[in-house]
């Protein structure tokens, strides 16, 4: 058995090595025709050190960044070849490839960066943190009550842009000696102002239900995924009732670690294909595309796991159901919205339709929903969150000017780190 395991590991390493080489060669060809941002033209950068598997974390910021770039020049810094290739095809703002630390140093030296945004907690963020004459600002990739949202890593940033009062209270309660009032700015959910995408179905009288589960997680406390425990039963129920149209949008990493989750996912995809073949008018959707927005904005009811998707959906003000993790080891914080959520246990999954009908019509459930929408995001009037995001940037720019004036006569020492090494291969993907 150990020998078989070693052989599989060796084959996987060889495949990864060959795939990485092909990716780098393809990127090298593309970069020959890519024009870099002019020196001194970029004042805001988004630093993204992850591989392409976690692109969803930065994709959701595309539209807000494009809007922000009309006022302040913005660029995205990519550290891995696979991410850079995707960004070249997708990004609405300029993209800079800084695979090595020396590349990062050159970009910083050429530009006049005032703000650097971070969407996750990748360990390579620290290679950027050493630059002291700019604000390092955590903007995250979603709002949720997961333990990820109160990590002590918040203290590494100069500021964090958070959604609203719920996030402020959560950080105040969880983090010791952290000045939440000074180091956080509430902006709501600017992504909700840009929910977009062409519908892959023709709207009709059917009730549209979005099922958007998270992945299985890489540790017991984060085992929030419902695909294996709830997914097959609830999708069969919805597919079997002609009143409903199902949109299945799983997390991009679904099934990467757990064979049971992978198998359940494949059963769901096959069931959707079978249902559409039996009744083409149903137009059920298996959605694995890069665009997130139309699903949340157009579904009549959403079913999701404990993840940022809950709060993306909350920002629309429309009904949702949360799956209760089957694992007793999953860390569920019910002191916030989850304490009032409309829960669906694994044992109730086959009866999902009665839950969908109830949350759509019950006035008490709808009133509770409205309360938590306001608590998490404040004013959700279209455009309000975007205005708050831009105001936060203006505030940080003003703070930068104030500190630059204070330190105008300081000697500027080199911030190059000659002892920082470079990883030759792409970093391992980081989960939520």
CSV table of C-alpha atoms in Angstrom, one decimal:
chain,number,residue,atom,x,y,z
A,1,UNK,CA,0.0,0.0,0.0
A,2,UNK,CA,2.7,2.6,0.8
A,3,UNK,CA,4.4,1.8,-2.6
A,4,UNK,CA,1.0,2.4,-4.4
A,5,UNK,CA,0.6,5.7,-2.5
A,6,UNK,CA,4.1,6.8,-3.4
A,7,UNK,CA,3.5,6.0,-7.1
A,8,UNK,CA,0.3,8.0,-7.1
A,9,UNK,CA,2.0,10.9,-5.4
A,10,UNK,CA,4.8,10.8,-7.9
A,11,UNK,CA,2.4,10.7,-10.9
A,12,UNK,CA,0.5,13.6,-9.4
A,13,UNK,CA,3.7,15.6,-8.9
A,14,UNK,CA,4.7,14.9,-12.5
A,15,UNK,CA,1.3,16.0,-13.9
A,16,UNK,CA,1.4,19.2,-11.8
A,17,UNK,CA,4.9,19.9,-13.0
A,18,UNK,CA,4.0,19.4,-16.7
A,19,UNK,CA,0.8,21.4,-16.3
A,20,UNK,CA,2.7,24.2,-14.6
A,21,UNK,CA,5.3,24.3,-17.4
A,22,UNK,CA,2.6,24.5,-20.1
A,23,UNK,CA,0.9,27.3,-18.2
A,24,UNK,CA,4.1,29.3,-17.8
A,25,UNK,CA,4.9,28.8,-21.5
A,26,UNK,CA,1.5,30.0,-22.6
A,27,UNK,CA,1.7,33.0,-20.3
A,28,UNK,CA,5.1,33.9,-21.6
A,29,UNK,CA,3.7,34.1,-25.1
A,30,UNK,CA,0.7,36.2,-24.0
A,31,UNK,CA,2.9,38.6,-22.0
A,32,UNK,CA,4.8,39.7,-25.0
A,33,UNK,CA,1.8,41.6,-26.2
A,34,UNK,CA,0.5,42.9,-22.9
A,35,UNK,CA,1.2,46.6,-22.2
A,36,UNK,CA,2.2,47.3,-18.6
A,37,UNK,CA,0.7,50.2,-16.7
A,38,UNK,CA,2.7,53.4,-17.3
A,39,UNK,CA,5.0,54.3,-14.4
A,40,UNK,CA,3.4,56.5,-11.7
A,41,UNK,CA,-0.1,55.7,-13.1
A,42,UNK,CA,-1.5,53.3,-10.5
A,43,UNK,CA,-2.5,54.4,-7.0
A,44,UNK,CA,-4.6,51.4,-5.9
A,45,UNK,CA,-3.7,47.7,-6.3
A,46,UNK,CA,-5.5,44.5,-5.5
A,47,UNK,CA,-3.0,41.9,-4.4
A,48,UNK,CA,-4.0,38.3,-5.3
A,49,UNK,CA,-1.4,35.6,-4.6
A,50,UNK,CA,-3.7,32.6,-5.1
A,51,UNK,CA,-3.9,30.1,-8.0
A,52,UNK,CA,-6.8,30.2,-10.4
A,53,UNK,CA,-8.9,27.7,-8.4
A,54,UNK,CA,-9.7,30.6,-6.0
A,55,UNK,CA,-10.4,33.2,-8.7
A,56,UNK,CA,-14.0,33.5,-7.4
A,57,UNK,CA,-12.5,35.6,-4.5
A,58,UNK,CA,-11.4,38.4,-6.8
A,59,UNK,CA,-14.0,38.0,-9.6
A,60,UNK,CA,-16.7,39.4,-7.3
A,61,UNK,CA,-14.8,42.6,-7.1
A,62,UNK,CA,-14.5,43.2,-10.9
A,63,UNK,CA,-17.5,45.5,-11.2
A,64,UNK,CA,-16.9,47.6,-8.1
A,65,UNK,CA,-13.2,48.0,-9.1
A,66,UNK,CA,-14.1,49.0,-12.7
A,67,UNK,CA,-16.4,51.7,-11.2
A,68,UNK,CA,-13.7,52.8,-8.7
A,69,UNK,CA,-11.1,53.0,-11.5
A,70,UNK,CA,-13.1,55.9,-13.1
A,71,UNK,CA,-11.9,58.0,-10.1
A,72,UNK,CA,-8.7,56.3,-9.0
A,73,UNK,CA,-6.4,54.2,-11.2
A,74,UNK,CA,-6.6,50.5,-10.1
A,75,UNK,CA,-4.6,47.4,-11.1
A,76,UNK,CA,-4.6,43.8,-10.0
A,77,UNK,CA,-1.3,42.1,-9.0
A,78,UNK,CA,-1.2,38.4,-9.8
A,79,UNK,CA,1.5,36.1,-8.4
A,80,UNK,CA,0.7,32.8,-10.2
A,81,UNK,CA,0.7,32.0,-13.9
A,82,UNK,CA,-2.8,30.3,-14.0
A,83,UNK,CA,-4.3,33.4,-12.3
A,84,UNK,CA,-2.6,35.8,-14.6
A,85,UNK,CA,-3.9,33.9,-17.7
A,86,UNK,CA,-7.5,34.1,-16.4
A,87,UNK,CA,-7.1,37.8,-15.4
A,88,UNK,CA,-5.8,38.7,-18.9
A,89,UNK,CA,-9.1,37.3,-20.3
A,90,UNK,CA,-11.4,38.6,-17.6
A,91,UNK,CA,-10.2,41.6,-15.6
A,92,UNK,CA,-11.8,45.0,-16.3
A,93,UNK,CA,-8.8,46.8,-14.9
A,94,UNK,CA,-5.1,46.5,-15.8
A,95,UNK,CA,-3.3,43.4,-14.5
A,96,UNK,CA,0.4,43.1,-13.4
A,97,UNK,CA,2.3,39.8,-13.2
A,98,UNK,CA,4.7,39.6,-10.3
A,99,UNK,CA,5.6,36.0,-10.0
A,100,UNK,CA,8.8,36.7,-8.2
A,101,UNK,CA,9.5,39.1,-5.3
A,102,UNK,CA,11.8,41.1,-7.5
A,103,UNK,CA,8.9,41.6,-9.9
A,104,UNK,CA,6.8,42.9,-7.0
A,105,UNK,CA,9.5,45.2,-5.9
A,106,UNK,CA,9.9,46.6,-9.4
A,107,UNK,CA,6.2,47.3,-9.7
A,108,UNK,CA,6.1,49.1,-6.3
A,109,UNK,CA,9.2,51.1,-7.2
A,110,UNK,CA,7.6,52.2,-10.5
A,111,UNK,CA,4.2,53.2,-9.1
A,112,UNK,CA,2.8,55.5,-6.5
A,113,UNK,CA,0.7,53.1,-4.5
A,114,UNK,CA,-1.4,54.5,-1.7
A,115,UNK,CA,-3.8,51.6,-1.1
A,116,UNK,CA,-3.4,47.9,-1.5
A,117,UNK,CA,-6.6,45.7,-1.2
A,118,UNK,CA,-6.5,42.1,-0.2
A,119,UNK,CA,-9.4,39.6,-0.7
A,120,UNK,CA,-8.1,36.7,1.3
A,121,UNK,CA,-5.5,35.6,3.9
A,122,UNK,CA,-2.9,34.0,1.7
A,123,UNK,CA,0.4,33.6,3.5
A,124,UNK,CA,2.2,35.4,0.7
A,125,UNK,CA,0.3,38.6,1.6
A,126,UNK,CA,3.2,39.2,4.0
A,127,UNK,CA,5.5,39.7,1.0
A,128,UNK,CA,3.5,42.8,0.3
A,129,UNK,CA,3.0,43.9,3.9
A,130,UNK,CA,6.5,45.1,4.4
A,131,UNK,CA,5.9,48.2,2.4
A,132,UNK,CA,5.1,50.9,5.0
A,133,UNK,CA,4.2,53.9,2.9
A,134,UNK,CA,0.8,52.6,1.7
A,135,UNK,CA,-2.4,51.4,3.4
A,136,UNK,CA,-2.9,47.7,3.5
A,137,UNK,CA,-6.7,47.1,3.5
A,138,UNK,CA,-8.6,43.9,3.8
A,139,UNK,CA,-11.7,43.9,1.7
A,140,UNK,CA,-12.4,40.1,1.9
A,141,UNK,CA,-14.4,38.0,-0.5
A,142,UNK,CA,-17.7,38.1,1.3
A,143,UNK,CA,-19.6,38.6,4.5
A,144,UNK,CA,-20.5,35.7,6.7
A,145,UNK,CA,-20.6,34.3,10.2
A,146,UNK,CA,-17.9,31.7,9.5
A,147,UNK,CA,-14.9,31.6,11.8
A,148,UNK,CA,-12.8,33.0,8.8
A,149,UNK,CA,-14.5,36.3,9.4
A,150,UNK,CA,-13.0,36.8,12.9
A,151,UNK,CA,-9.5,35.5,12.4
A,152,UNK,CA,-6.8,37.4,14.3
A,153,UNK,CA,-5.2,38.1,10.9
A,154,UNK,CA,-7.5,41.1,10.7
A,155,UNK,CA,-4.9,42.8,12.9
A,156,UNK,CA,-2.2,42.5,10.2
A,157,UNK,CA,-4.0,45.2,8.0
A,158,UNK,CA,-4.1,48.9,8.5
A,159,UNK,CA,-7.8,48.9,7.8
A,160,UNK,CA,-10.6,46.5,6.9
A,161,UNK,CA,-13.7,47.4,4.8
A,162,UNK,CA,-16.6,45.5,6.4
A,163,UNK,CA,-20.2,45.1,5.4
A,164,UNK,CA,-22.1,46.6,8.4
A,165,UNK,CA,-23.1,46.6,12.0
A,166,UNK,CA,-23.1,42.8,12.3
A,167,UNK,CA,-19.5,42.5,11.2
A,168,UNK,CA,-18.5,45.3,13.5
A,169,UNK,CA,-20.1,43.5,16.5
A,170,UNK,CA,-18.7,40.2,15.5
A,171,UNK,CA,-15.1,41.5,15.4
A,172,UNK,CA,-15.6,43.4,18.7
A,173,UNK,CA,-16.7,40.2,20.4
A,174,UNK,CA,-14.1,37.9,19.0
A,175,UNK,CA,-10.9,39.8,18.7
A,176,UNK,CA,-9.0,40.9,21.8
A,177,UNK,CA,-7.4,44.4,21.9
A,178,UNK,CA,-8.6,45.3,18.4
A,179,UNK,CA,-9.7,48.8,17.8
A,180,UNK,CA,-12.7,48.0,15.6
A,181,UNK,CA,-14.0,51.6,15.5
A,182,UNK,CA,-10.7,53.0,14.2
A,183,UNK,CA,-9.6,50.2,11.9
A,184,UNK,CA,-12.8,49.2,10.2
A,185,UNK,CA,-15.1,51.1,7.8
A,186,UNK,CA,-18.6,49.9,7.0
A,187,UNK,CA,-19.4,49.9,3.3
A,188,UNK,CA,-22.3,47.4,2.8
A,189,UNK,CA,-22.1,45.2,-0.2
A,190,UNK,CA,-21.1,47.1,-3.3
A,191,UNK,CA,-21.2,43.9,-5.4
A,192,UNK,CA,-25.0,44.0,-5.0
A,193,UNK,CA,-25.1,47.1,-7.1
A,194,UNK,CA,-23.6,45.2,-10.0
A,195,UNK,CA,-25.5,41.9,-10.1
A,196,UNK,CA,-25.4,41.0,-13.8
A,197,UNK,CA,-25.3,38.3,-16.3
A,198,UNK,CA,-27.6,37.0,-19.1
A,199,UNK,CA,-30.3,34.5,-17.9
A,200,UNK,CA,-29.7,31.0,-19.3
A,201,UNK,CA,-33.4,30.3,-19.2
A,202,UNK,CA,-36.6,32.1,-20.2
A,203,UNK,CA,-38.6,33.4,-17.2
A,204,UNK,CA,-42.1,32.0,-16.8
A,205,UNK,CA,-44.5,31.0,-14.1
A,206,UNK,CA,-42.0,28.6,-12.4
A,207,UNK,CA,-40.6,29.4,-9.0
A,208,UNK,CA,-36.8,29.7,-9.4
A,209,UNK,CA,-34.8,28.0,-6.6
A,210,UNK,CA,-31.0,28.6,-6.4
A,211,UNK,CA,-29.1,25.8,-4.6
A,212,UNK,CA,-25.6,27.1,-4.0
A,213,UNK,CA,-23.6,24.9,-1.6
A,214,UNK,CA,-20.1,25.5,-0.4
A,215,UNK,CA,-17.3,22.9,-0.6
A,216,UNK,CA,-16.7,20.2,2.0
A,217,UNK,CA,-14.0,22.2,3.8
A,218,UNK,CA,-10.4,21.2,4.7
A,219,UNK,CA,-11.0,20.7,8.5
A,220,UNK,CA,-13.7,19.4,10.7
A,221,UNK,CA,-14.7,22.9,12.1
A,222,UNK,CA,-15.3,24.2,8.6
A,223,UNK,CA,-17.3,21.2,7.3
A,224,UNK,CA,-20.2,23.3,6.1
A,225,UNK,CA,-20.8,21.6,2.7
A,226,UNK,CA,-24.2,20.1,2.2
A,227,UNK,CA,-23.8,18.4,-1.2
A,228,UNK,CA,-23.3,14.9,0.3
A,229,UNK,CA,-25.8,15.3,3.1
A,230,UNK,CA,-28.6,17.3,1.6
A,231,UNK,CA,-27.9,17.9,-2.1
A,232,UNK,CA,-29.2,14.8,-3.8
A,233,UNK,CA,-32.5,14.6,-1.8
A,234,UNK,CA,-33.4,18.3,-2.2
A,235,UNK,CA,-32.5,18.5,-5.9
A,236,UNK,CA,-34.6,15.3,-6.7
A,237,UNK,CA,-37.6,16.9,-4.9
A,238,UNK,CA,-37.3,20.2,-6.8
A,239,UNK,CA,-36.6,18.5,-10.1
A,240,UNK,CA,-39.6,16.3,-9.6
A,241,UNK,CA,-42.1,19.2,-9.2
A,242,UNK,CA,-43.1,21.1,-12.4
A,243,UNK,CA,-43.7,24.3,-10.4
A,244,UNK,CA,-40.0,24.8,-9.9
A,245,UNK,CA,-36.8,25.6,-11.8
A,246,UNK,CA,-33.5,24.7,-10.2
A,247,UNK,CA,-30.3,26.6,-10.5
A,248,UNK,CA,-27.4,24.5,-9.1
A,249,UNK,CA,-24.3,26.5,-8.5
A,250,UNK,CA,-21.7,24.6,-6.4
A,251,UNK,CA,-18.5,26.0,-4.9
A,252,UNK,CA,-15.6,25.7,-7.4
A,253,UNK,CA,-13.8,23.3,-5.1
A,254,UNK,CA,-16.7,20.9,-4.5
A,255,UNK,CA,-15.5,17.3,-4.2
A,256,UNK,CA,-11.8,18.1,-4.3
A,257,UNK,CA,-11.2,16.3,-1.0
A,258,UNK,CA,-14.2,14.1,-0.2
A,259,UNK,CA,-15.2,11.3,-2.6
A,260,UNK,CA,-18.7,11.2,-1.2
A,261,UNK,CA,-19.2,14.9,-2.0
A,262,UNK,CA,-17.8,14.4,-5.5
A,263,UNK,CA,-20.1,11.5,-6.1
A,264,UNK,CA,-23.2,13.4,-4.9
A,265,UNK,CA,-22.2,16.4,-7.0
A,266,UNK,CA,-22.0,14.1,-10.1
A,267,UNK,CA,-25.5,12.7,-9.3
A,268,UNK,CA,-27.0,16.1,-9.1
A,269,UNK,CA,-25.5,17.2,-12.4
A,270,UNK,CA,-26.7,14.0,-14.0
A,271,UNK,CA,-30.2,14.5,-12.5
A,272,UNK,CA,-30.4,18.0,-13.9
A,273,UNK,CA,-29.5,16.8,-17.4
A,274,UNK,CA,-32.0,14.0,-17.2
A,275,UNK,CA,-34.8,16.3,-16.0
A,276,UNK,CA,-34.1,18.8,-18.9
A,277,UNK,CA,-34.1,15.9,-21.4
A,278,UNK,CA,-37.5,14.7,-20.1
A,279,UNK,CA,-38.9,18.3,-20.2
A,280,UNK,CA,-36.9,20.8,-22.1
A,281,UNK,CA,-39.3,23.6,-20.9
A,282,UNK,CA,-38.1,23.1,-17.4
A,283,UNK,CA,-34.7,24.7,-18.2
A,284,UNK,CA,-33.0,23.7,-15.0
A,285,UNK,CA,-29.5,25.0,-14.8
A,286,UNK,CA,-26.1,23.6,-13.7
A,287,UNK,CA,-24.1,26.8,-13.4
A,288,UNK,CA,-20.3,26.6,-13.1
A,289,UNK,CA,-19.6,29.9,-14.9
A,290,UNK,CA,-17.4,32.8,-13.6
A,291,UNK,CA,-20.2,35.3,-13.3
A,292,UNK,CA,-22.1,35.6,-10.0
A,293,UNK,CA,-25.0,38.0,-9.8
A,294,UNK,CA,-27.9,37.0,-12.0
A,295,UNK,CA,-28.4,33.8,-9.9
A,296,UNK,CA,-28.8,35.8,-6.6
A,297,UNK,CA,-30.9,38.6,-8.1
A,298,UNK,CA,-33.3,36.4,-10.0
A,299,UNK,CA,-33.9,33.4,-7.8
A,300,UNK,CA,-37.2,33.5,-5.9
A,301,UNK,CA,-35.7,31.4,-3.1
A,302,UNK,CA,-32.1,30.6,-2.4
A,303,UNK,CA,-30.7,27.5,-0.5
A,304,UNK,CA,-27.1,27.8,0.6
A,305,UNK,CA,-24.7,26.5,3.2
A,306,UNK,CA,-22.9,28.5,5.9
A,307,UNK,CA,-20.8,30.6,3.6
A,308,UNK,CA,-20.5,34.1,2.1
A,309,UNK,CA,-23.3,33.1,-0.3
A,310,UNK,CA,-25.8,33.6,2.6
A,311,UNK,CA,-24.8,37.2,2.8
A,312,UNK,CA,-24.6,37.8,-0.9
A,313,UNK,CA,-28.2,36.7,-1.0
A,314,UNK,CA,-29.2,38.7,2.1
A,315,UNK,CA,-28.0,41.8,0.2
A,316,UNK,CA,-30.9,41.2,-2.3
A,317,UNK,CA,-33.5,41.1,0.4
A,318,UNK,CA,-35.0,37.9,-1.0
A,319,UNK,CA,-36.0,34.7,0.9
A,320,UNK,CA,-33.3,32.1,1.7
A,321,UNK,CA,-32.9,28.8,3.5
A,322,UNK,CA,-29.6,27.7,5.2
A,323,UNK,CA,-28.6,24.1,5.4
A,324,UNK,CA,-27.6,22.9,8.8
A,325,UNK,CA,-24.2,21.1,8.7
A,326,UNK,CA,-24.5,17.4,9.1
A,327,UNK,CA,-21.2,17.2,11.0
A,328,UNK,CA,-21.5,17.9,14.7
A,329,UNK,CA,-17.9,19.2,14.6
A,330,UNK,CA,-18.8,22.1,12.3
A,331,UNK,CA,-18.3,25.5,14.0
A,332,UNK,CA,-21.7,27.2,13.8
A,333,UNK,CA,-22.0,30.7,15.4
A,334,UNK,CA,-25.7,31.3,16.0
A,335,UNK,CA,-25.3,34.6,17.9
A,336,UNK,CA,-25.9,36.6,14.7
A,337,UNK,CA,-28.1,36.0,11.7
A,338,UNK,CA,-27.7,32.2,11.9
A,339,UNK,CA,-29.6,32.3,15.2
A,340,UNK,CA,-32.7,33.5,13.2
A,341,UNK,CA,-32.1,31.7,9.9
A,342,UNK,CA,-34.5,29.4,8.2
A,343,UNK,CA,-32.6,26.1,8.7
A,344,UNK,CA,-32.9,22.9,6.6
A,345,UNK,CA,-31.5,19.8,8.2
A,346,UNK,CA,-30.3,16.8,6.2
A,347,UNK,CA,-33.4,14.9,7.4
A,348,UNK,CA,-35.7,17.6,6.0
A,349,UNK,CA,-34.0,17.8,2.6
A,350,UNK,CA,-36.5,15.6,0.9
A,351,UNK,CA,-39.3,17.8,2.1
A,352,UNK,CA,-37.6,21.0,0.9
A,353,UNK,CA,-40.6,22.2,-1.1
A,354,UNK,CA,-42.7,22.8,2.0
A,355,UNK,CA,-39.8,25.0,3.3
A,356,UNK,CA,-39.6,26.9,0.1
A,357,UNK,CA,-43.3,27.6,0.1
A,358,UNK,CA,-43.2,28.8,3.7
A,359,UNK,CA,-40.3,31.2,3.5
A,360,UNK,CA,-41.8,32.7,0.4
A,361,UNK,CA,-45.2,33.6,2.0
A,362,UNK,CA,-44.9,33.7,5.8
A,363,UNK,CA,-45.0,37.3,6.9
A,364,UNK,CA,-43.0,36.6,10.1
A,365,UNK,CA,-40.2,35.0,8.2
A,366,UNK,CA,-40.2,37.9,5.7
A,367,UNK,CA,-40.0,40.5,8.6
A,368,UNK,CA,-37.1,38.7,10.2
A,369,UNK,CA,-35.4,38.7,6.8
A,370,UNK,CA,-35.8,42.5,6.5
A,371,UNK,CA,-34.3,43.0,9.9
A,372,UNK,CA,-31.2,41.1,9.2
A,373,UNK,CA,-30.7,42.6,5.8
A,374,UNK,CA,-30.5,46.0,7.4
A,375,UNK,CA,-28.2,44.8,10.2
A,376,UNK,CA,-25.7,43.2,7.9
A,377,UNK,CA,-25.6,45.8,5.1
A,378,UNK,CA,-27.3,49.0,6.2
A,379,UNK,CA,-28.9,50.9,3.4
A,380,UNK,CA,-29.4,48.5,0.4
A,381,UNK,CA,-30.9,51.1,-1.9
A,382,UNK,CA,-29.3,50.6,-5.3
A,383,UNK,CA,-26.1,52.6,-5.5
A,384,UNK,CA,-25.8,53.2,-1.7
A,385,UNK,CA,-23.1,50.6,-1.1
A,386,UNK,CA,-21.0,51.8,-4.0
A,387,UNK,CA,-21.2,55.4,-2.7
A,388,UNK,CA,-20.0,54.1,0.7
A,389,UNK,CA,-17.1,52.2,-0.9
A,390,UNK,CA,-16.0,55.3,-2.8
A,391,UNK,CA,-16.3,57.4,0.4
A,392,UNK,CA,-14.1,54.9,2.2
A,393,UNK,CA,-11.4,55.2,-0.5
A,394,UNK,CA,-11.6,59.0,-0.3
A,395,UNK,CA,-11.2,58.8,3.5
A,396,UNK,CA,-8.1,56.5,3.1
A,397,UNK,CA,-6.7,58.8,0.5
A,398,UNK,CA,-7.1,61.7,2.8
A,399,UNK,CA,-5.4,59.8,5.6
A,400,UNK,CA,-2.5,59.0,3.2
A,401,UNK,CA,-2.1,62.7,2.3
A,402,UNK,CA,-2.1,63.6,6.0
A,403,UNK,CA,0.6,61.0,6.9
A,404,UNK,CA,2.6,61.8,3.9
A,405,UNK,CA,2.8,65.4,5.0
A,406,UNK,CA,3.8,64.4,8.5
A,407,UNK,CA,6.6,62.2,7.2
A,408,UNK,CA,7.6,64.4,4.3
A,409,UNK,CA,11.2,65.0,5.6
A,410,UNK,CA,11.8,61.4,6.7
A,411,UNK,CA,14.7,59.6,5.1
A,412,UNK,CA,13.3,57.0,2.7
A,413,UNK,CA,15.1,53.6,3.3
A,414,UNK,CA,14.9,50.7,0.9
A,415,UNK,CA,12.1,48.3,1.6
A,416,UNK,CA,13.7,45.5,-0.5
A,417,UNK,CA,14.1,42.3,1.4
A,418,UNK,CA,17.2,40.4,0.0
A,419,UNK,CA,16.3,37.3,2.1
A,420,UNK,CA,12.9,36.7,0.8
A,421,UNK,CA,12.8,33.6,-1.4
A,422,UNK,CA,10.5,32.9,-4.4
A,423,UNK,CA,8.3,29.8,-4.8
A,424,UNK,CA,9.0,28.2,-8.1
A,425,UNK,CA,5.6,26.5,-8.3
A,426,UNK,CA,2.1,27.9,-7.7
A,427,UNK,CA,1.1,28.1,-4.1
A,428,UNK,CA,-1.4,25.6,-2.8
A,429,UNK,CA,-5.0,26.8,-3.0
A,430,UNK,CA,-6.4,28.5,0.1
A,431,UNK,CA,-9.9,27.8,1.2
A,432,UNK,CA,-12.4,30.2,2.7
